[in-house]
Amino acid sequence: MSVQTSHSAENFAGRILGWYDRAARVLPWRIPPNSGHVPDPYRVWMAEIMLQQTTVAAVAGYFERFTARWPSVQHLAAADDADVMAAWAGLGYYARARNLLACARAVVRDHGGHFPDSEAGLRALPGIGDYTAAAVASIAFGRAAVVVDANIERVIARHRRITTPLPMAKREIRAALAPLVPNDRPGDFAQALMDLGATICTPRGPACVICPVMTDCMARARGDAESLPVKPPKKAKPHRHGLAYWIEEADRLWLVRRPDKGMLGGMRALPGGAWEDDPPAESGIARIDHSFTHFDLTLTLVRREVPLSAAEGEWWPLSDLDAAGLPTLYRKLTDKMREKDG
DNA sequence: GAGGCGTGGCG
DNA sequence: TCGCCAAGCCT
């Protein structure tokens, strides 16, 4: 991975790290630069999984709750699946939670409770891809890995003015970044580039005038930083419809668990039918709209008297629905019913 | 390589 | 309002 470091590369890393020393964001999972503290690989890993495609603001509370409740990988590995899934509810991309548990158990079972300290070792664990392996190797273990996330992609595509469209540009971006990675403080370097992308080299309206690497940024010189990186066009989202069943008895609600694969896999949910292209005939007692990554959904809530015999599920106290850990889609329905009934 | 996979915030 | 986007991974 690492390489001969040219004079200009040192200069780049130096300016990035100098800026980071002054401007690093204070985050619950982050060791402040030059504090002399040693990062806990478990916490670094936990944060990286939660931050996949998810904003810092959304993650903060979940990170605090998870690390308080399961302070080590051994604690997490011993947790009940249902508790972990419920605690993840609302954060999205639920395959991450299933892989989080699988990964914790693999670390305990196959690695004596210690995370592998190499990129390749980390990459072999469930839920850890190229980015996360490099990020944990670099931040937790000081390895000079080439960390490339969407922020860093944007920073490098602009600095080197790489106009090849994504995802083809990834190869060029990685090649451009590799010789810039310092052997000293590689973790801070990666976090610095991500902070830079999040606060200065932003997708829209980048604040080039205060950027620590403005002087040799090729896109800045050309005045087209905001147009980079070039991304492929998005596809239109279809609209779907579905039914959900409100089955209530003695102040309890009938909940099911969705299958492990597919949408909202492994999560508690209201029972219901398949999601289809056409709206249902019934008008129901409530209706909500929800937008997923690849389709929009209108869900109609219908009252039913008894559980379907074949459906496996559980009666849940209506007074404690929050603890069920329903995904946001179903939370919208239960919130609406709570409003109606007072 | 392309598509499946959540959610909330922001301009 | 609504499209875009956020520390991607898996198949």
PDB file of C-alpha atoms in Angstrom, chain A residues 101-263:
ATOM      1  CA  LEU A 101     -23.716  -9.465  15.519  1.00  0.00           C
ATOM      2  CA  ALA A 102     -22.223 -12.008  13.120  1.00  0.00           C
ATOM      3  CA  CYS A 103     -18.962 -10.042  13.105  1.00  0.00           C
ATOM      4  CA  ALA A 104     -18.795  -9.714  16.897  1.00  0.00           C
ATOM      5  CA  ARG A 105     -19.360 -13.460  17.264  1.00  0.00           C
ATOM      6  CA  ALA A 106     -16.705 -14.241  14.648  1.00  0.00           C
ATOM      7  CA  VAL A 107     -14.200 -12.007  16.437  1.00  0.00           C
ATOM      8  CA  VAL A 108     -14.871 -13.794  19.732  1.00  0.00           C
ATOM      9  CA  ARG A 109     -15.008 -17.288  18.247  1.00  0.00           C
ATOM     10  CA  ASP A 110     -12.195 -17.093  15.682  1.00  0.00           C
ATOM     11  CA  HIS A 111      -9.922 -14.314  16.958  1.00  0.00           C
ATOM     12  CA  GLY A 112      -9.960 -14.643  20.741  1.00  0.00           C
ATOM     13  CA  GLY A 113     -12.016 -11.478  21.120  1.00  0.00           C
ATOM     14  CA  HIS A 114      -9.449  -9.282  19.358  1.00  0.00           C
ATOM     15  CA  PHE A 115     -10.151  -7.611  16.037  1.00  0.00           C
ATOM     16  CA  PRO A 116      -7.602  -8.494  13.320  1.00  0.00           C
ATOM     17  CA  ASP A 117      -5.086  -5.640  12.980  1.00  0.00           C
ATOM     18  CA  SER A 118      -4.618  -5.960   9.211  1.00  0.00           C
ATOM     19  CA  GLU A 119      -6.758  -4.787   6.343  1.00  0.00           C
ATOM     20  CA  ALA A 120      -7.029  -8.304   4.903  1.00  0.00           C
ATOM     21  CA  GLY A 121      -7.998  -9.823   8.244  1.00  0.00           C
ATOM     22  CA  LEU A 122     -10.698  -7.226   8.810  1.00  0.00           C
ATOM     23  CA  ARG A 123     -11.963  -7.471   5.241  1.00  0.00           C
ATOM     24  CA  ALA A 124     -12.824 -11.152   5.769  1.00  0.00           C
ATOM     25  CA  LEU A 125     -15.341 -10.342   8.533  1.00  0.00           C
ATOM     26  CA  PRO A 126     -19.083  -9.923   7.849  1.00  0.00           C
ATOM     27  CA  GLY A 127     -20.215  -6.372   7.108  1.00  0.00           C
ATOM     28  CA  ILE A 128     -16.650  -5.134   6.565  1.00  0.00           C
ATOM     29  CA  GLY A 129     -15.901  -4.086   2.987  1.00  0.00           C
ATOM     30  CA  ASP A 130     -12.990  -2.258   1.392  1.00  0.00           C
ATOM     31  CA  TYR A 131     -13.732   1.073   3.032  1.00  0.00           C
ATOM     32  CA  THR A 132     -14.367  -0.188   6.569  1.00  0.00           C
ATOM     33  CA  ALA A 133     -11.369  -2.538   6.546  1.00  0.00           C
ATOM     34  CA  ALA A 134      -9.087   0.324   5.542  1.00  0.00           C
ATOM     35  CA  ALA A 135     -10.690   2.760   8.001  1.00  0.00           C
ATOM     36  CA  VAL A 136     -10.389   0.429  11.021  1.00  0.00           C
ATOM     37  CA  ALA A 137      -6.857  -0.682  10.061  1.00  0.00           C
ATOM     38  CA  SER A 138      -5.837   2.935   9.796  1.00  0.00           C
ATOM     39  CA  ILE A 139      -7.724   4.551  12.707  1.00  0.00           C
ATOM     40  CA  ALA A 140      -7.543   1.710  15.250  1.00  0.00           C
ATOM     41  CA  PHE A 141      -4.199   0.121  14.296  1.00  0.00           C
ATOM     42  CA  GLY A 142      -2.153   2.881  12.658  1.00  0.00           C
ATOM     43  CA  ARG A 143      -1.809   1.089   9.331  1.00  0.00           C
ATOM     44  CA  ALA A 144      -1.070   3.274   6.306  1.00  0.00           C
ATOM     45  CA  ALA A 145      -4.134   2.004   4.435  1.00  0.00           C
ATOM     46  CA  VAL A 146      -5.719   3.819   1.513  1.00  0.00           C
ATOM     47  CA  VAL A 147      -9.093   4.866   2.927  1.00  0.00           C
ATOM     48  CA  VAL A 148     -11.619   5.910   0.285  1.00  0.00           C
ATOM     49  CA  ASP A 149     -15.169   6.886   1.175  1.00  0.00           C
ATOM     50  CA  ALA A 150     -17.524   9.261  -0.662  1.00  0.00           C
ATOM     51  CA  ASN A 151     -16.005  12.311   1.074  1.00  0.00           C
ATOM     52  CA  ILE A 152     -12.459  11.374   0.164  1.00  0.00           C
ATOM     53  CA  GLU A 153     -13.537  10.494  -3.364  1.00  0.00           C
ATOM     54  CA  ARG A 154     -14.911  13.996  -3.746  1.00  0.00           C
ATOM     55  CA  VAL A 155     -11.851  15.716  -2.236  1.00  0.00           C
ATOM     56  CA  ILE A 156      -9.388  13.819  -4.435  1.00  0.00           C
ATOM     57  CA  ALA A 157     -11.519  13.991  -7.601  1.00  0.00           C
ATOM     58  CA  ARG A 158     -11.537  17.770  -7.203  1.00  0.00           C
ATOM     59  CA  HIS A 159      -7.946  18.261  -6.080  1.00  0.00           C
ATOM     60  CA  ARG A 160      -6.674  16.246  -9.050  1.00  0.00           C
ATOM     61  CA  ARG A 161      -9.593  17.261 -11.254  1.00  0.00           C
ATOM     62  CA  ILE A 162     -10.518  13.699 -12.187  1.00  0.00           C
ATOM     63  CA  THR A 163     -13.403  14.079 -14.639  1.00  0.00           C
ATOM     64  CA  THR A 164     -13.989  10.379 -15.308  1.00  0.00           C
ATOM     65  CA  PRO A 165     -17.528   9.503 -14.119  1.00  0.00           C
ATOM     66  CA  LEU A 166     -18.047   7.306 -11.057  1.00  0.00           C
ATOM     67  CA  PRO A 167     -17.807   4.440 -10.477  1.00  0.00           C
ATOM     68  CA  MET A 168     -15.043   4.164 -13.106  1.00  0.00           C
ATOM     69  CA  ALA A 169     -13.160   7.035 -11.456  1.00  0.00           C
ATOM     70  CA  LYS A 170     -12.571   4.964  -8.313  1.00  0.00           C
ATOM     71  CA  ARG A 171      -9.412   3.398  -9.722  1.00  0.00           C
ATOM     72  CA  GLU A 172      -7.870   6.774 -10.583  1.00  0.00           C
ATOM     73  CA  ILE A 173      -8.881   8.258  -7.246  1.00  0.00           C
ATOM     74  CA  ARG A 174      -7.305   5.410  -5.306  1.00  0.00           C
ATOM     75  CA  ALA A 175      -4.134   5.650  -7.395  1.00  0.00           C
ATOM     76  CA  ALA A 176      -3.929   9.386  -6.781  1.00  0.00           C
ATOM     77  CA  LEU A 177      -4.498   9.040  -3.039  1.00  0.00           C
ATOM     78  CA  ALA A 178      -2.146   6.113  -2.340  1.00  0.00           C
ATOM     79  CA  PRO A 179       1.143   8.074  -2.559  1.00  0.00           C
ATOM     80  CA  LEU A 180      -0.294  10.837  -0.362  1.00  0.00           C
ATOM     81  CA  VAL A 181      -0.988   8.600   2.658  1.00  0.00           C
ATOM     82  CA  PRO A 182       1.556   9.339   5.402  1.00  0.00           C
ATOM     83  CA  ASN A 183       3.123   6.511   7.402  1.00  0.00           C
ATOM     84  CA  ASP A 184       2.844   8.798  10.401  1.00  0.00           C
ATOM     85  CA  ARG A 185      -0.735   9.413  11.644  1.00  0.00           C
ATOM     86  CA  PRO A 186      -2.550   7.604   8.794  1.00  0.00           C
ATOM     87  CA  GLY A 187      -5.728   7.392  10.879  1.00  0.00           C
ATOM     88  CA  ASP A 188      -5.815  11.115  11.506  1.00  0.00           C
ATOM     89  CA  PHE A 189      -5.090  11.679   7.809  1.00  0.00           C
ATOM     90  CA  ALA A 190      -8.136   9.619   6.785  1.00  0.00           C
ATOM     91  CA  GLN A 191     -10.385  11.280   9.336  1.00  0.00           C
ATOM     92  CA  ALA A 192      -9.071  14.682   8.322  1.00  0.00           C
ATOM     93  CA  LEU A 193      -9.965  14.118   4.672  1.00  0.00           C
ATOM     94  CA  MET A 194     -13.447  12.982   5.698  1.00  0.00           C
ATOM     95  CA  ASP A 195     -13.897  16.049   7.907  1.00  0.00           C
ATOM     96  CA  LEU A 196     -12.670  18.218   5.050  1.00  0.00           C
ATOM     97  CA  GLY A 197     -15.209  16.655   2.697  1.00  0.00           C
ATOM     98  CA  ALA A 198     -18.001  17.026   5.251  1.00  0.00           C
ATOM     99  CA  THR A 199     -17.356  20.640   6.208  1.00  0.00           C
ATOM    100  CA  ILE A 200     -15.408  22.428   3.428  1.00  0.00           C
ATOM    101  CA  CYS A 201     -15.195  20.352   0.251  1.00  0.00           C
ATOM    102  CA  THR A 202     -18.969  19.776   0.351  1.00  0.00           C
ATOM    103  CA  PRO A 203     -21.054  18.394  -2.539  1.00  0.00           C
ATOM    104  CA  ARG A 204     -22.712  21.778  -3.106  1.00  0.00           C
ATOM    105  CA  GLY A 205     -21.200  25.177  -2.418  1.00  0.00           C
ATOM    106  CA  PRO A 206     -17.694  24.109  -1.376  1.00  0.00           C
ATOM    107  CA  ALA A 207     -15.880  26.686   0.779  1.00  0.00           C
ATOM    108  CA  CYS A 208     -12.720  26.656  -1.330  1.00  0.00           C
ATOM    109  CA  VAL A 209     -11.392  29.940   0.066  1.00  0.00           C
ATOM    110  CA  ILE A 210     -10.776  28.380   3.490  1.00  0.00           C
ATOM    111  CA  CYS A 211      -9.525  25.007   2.221  1.00  0.00           C
ATOM    112  CA  PRO A 212      -6.034  24.000   3.429  1.00  0.00           C
ATOM    113  CA  VAL A 213      -5.185  22.516   0.005  1.00  0.00           C
ATOM    114  CA  MET A 214      -6.755  25.232  -2.144  1.00  0.00           C
ATOM    115  CA  THR A 215      -3.437  26.423  -3.575  1.00  0.00           C
ATOM    116  CA  ASP A 216      -2.826  23.295  -5.653  1.00  0.00           C
ATOM    117  CA  CYS A 217      -6.444  22.181  -6.188  1.00  0.00           C
ATOM    118  CA  MET A 218      -6.863  21.729  -9.941  1.00  0.00           C
ATOM    119  CA  ALA A 219     -10.651  21.987  -9.905  1.00  0.00           C
ATOM    120  CA  ARG A 220     -10.465  25.170  -7.854  1.00  0.00           C
ATOM    121  CA  ALA A 221      -8.102  26.628 -10.452  1.00  0.00           C
ATOM    122  CA  ARG A 222     -10.539  25.705 -13.205  1.00  0.00           C
ATOM    123  CA  GLY A 223     -13.563  26.877 -11.210  1.00  0.00           C
ATOM    124  CA  ASP A 224     -15.531  23.658 -11.635  1.00  0.00           C
ATOM    125  CA  ALA A 225     -15.047  21.989  -8.249  1.00  0.00           C
ATOM    126  CA  GLU A 226     -18.774  21.762  -7.586  1.00  0.00           C
ATOM    127  CA  SER A 227     -19.306  19.692 -10.757  1.00  0.00           C
ATOM    128  CA  LEU A 228     -16.977  16.933  -9.493  1.00  0.00           C
ATOM    129  CA  PRO A 229     -17.024  14.051  -9.101  1.00  0.00           C
ATOM    130  CA  VAL A 230     -19.223  13.218 -12.095  1.00  0.00           C
ATOM    131  CA  LYS A 231     -21.975  10.826 -11.066  1.00  0.00           C
ATOM    132  CA  PRO A 232     -24.248   8.612 -13.170  1.00  0.00           C
ATOM    133  CA  PRO A 233     -27.908   9.651 -13.556  1.00  0.00           C
ATOM    134  CA  LYS A 234     -30.457   8.280 -11.079  1.00  0.00           C
ATOM    135  CA  LYS A 235     -33.297   5.977 -12.008  1.00  0.00           C
ATOM    136  CA  ALA A 236     -36.913   6.850 -11.331  1.00  0.00           C
ATOM    137  CA  LYS A 237     -38.470   5.272  -8.238  1.00  0.00           C
ATOM    138  CA  PRO A 238     -41.633   3.175  -8.645  1.00  0.00           C
ATOM    139  CA  HIS A 239     -44.580   3.627  -6.274  1.00  0.00           C
ATOM    140  CA  ARG A 240     -45.931   0.607  -4.429  1.00  0.00           C
ATOM    141  CA  HIS A 241     -48.854  -0.147  -2.122  1.00  0.00           C
ATOM    142  CA  GLY A 242     -49.343  -2.499   0.774  1.00  0.00           C
ATOM    143  CA  LEU A 243     -51.637  -3.529   3.628  1.00  0.00           C
ATOM    144  CA  ALA A 244     -50.708  -3.776   7.290  1.00  0.00           C
ATOM    145  CA  TYR A 245     -52.937  -5.344   9.934  1.00  0.00           C
ATOM    146  CA  TRP A 246     -53.823  -3.826  13.291  1.00  0.00           C
ATOM    147  CA  ILE A 247     -54.655  -6.810  15.491  1.00  0.00           C
ATOM    148  CA  GLU A 248     -55.360  -5.659  19.036  1.00  0.00           C
ATOM    149  CA  GLU A 249     -56.533  -7.632  22.065  1.00  0.00           C
ATOM    150  CA  ALA A 250     -56.471  -6.703  25.743  1.00  0.00           C
ATOM    151  CA  ASP A 251     -54.253  -3.650  25.166  1.00  0.00           C
ATOM    152  CA  ARG A 252     -51.723  -5.710  23.270  1.00  0.00           C
ATOM    153  CA  LEU A 253     -50.773  -5.639  19.587  1.00  0.00           C
ATOM    154  CA  TRP A 254     -49.852  -8.614  17.411  1.00  0.00           C
ATOM    155  CA  LEU A 255     -46.351  -8.218  15.969  1.00  0.00           C
ATOM    156  CA  VAL A 256     -44.407 -10.474  13.627  1.00  0.00           C
ATOM    157  CA  ARG A 257     -40.742 -10.761  12.683  1.00  0.00           C
ATOM    158  CA  ARG A 258     -39.808 -10.181   9.075  1.00  0.00           C
ATOM    159  CA  PRO A 259     -37.641 -12.800   7.298  1.00  0.00           C
ATOM    160  CA  ASP A 260     -33.883 -12.276   7.541  1.00  0.00           C
ATOM    161  CA  LYS A 261     -33.462 -11.557   3.857  1.00  0.00           C
ATOM    162  CA  GLY A 262     -35.002  -8.643   2.016  1.00  0.00           C
ATOM    163  CA  MET A 263     -36.547  -5.376   3.152  1.00  0.00           C
TER     164      MET A 263
END
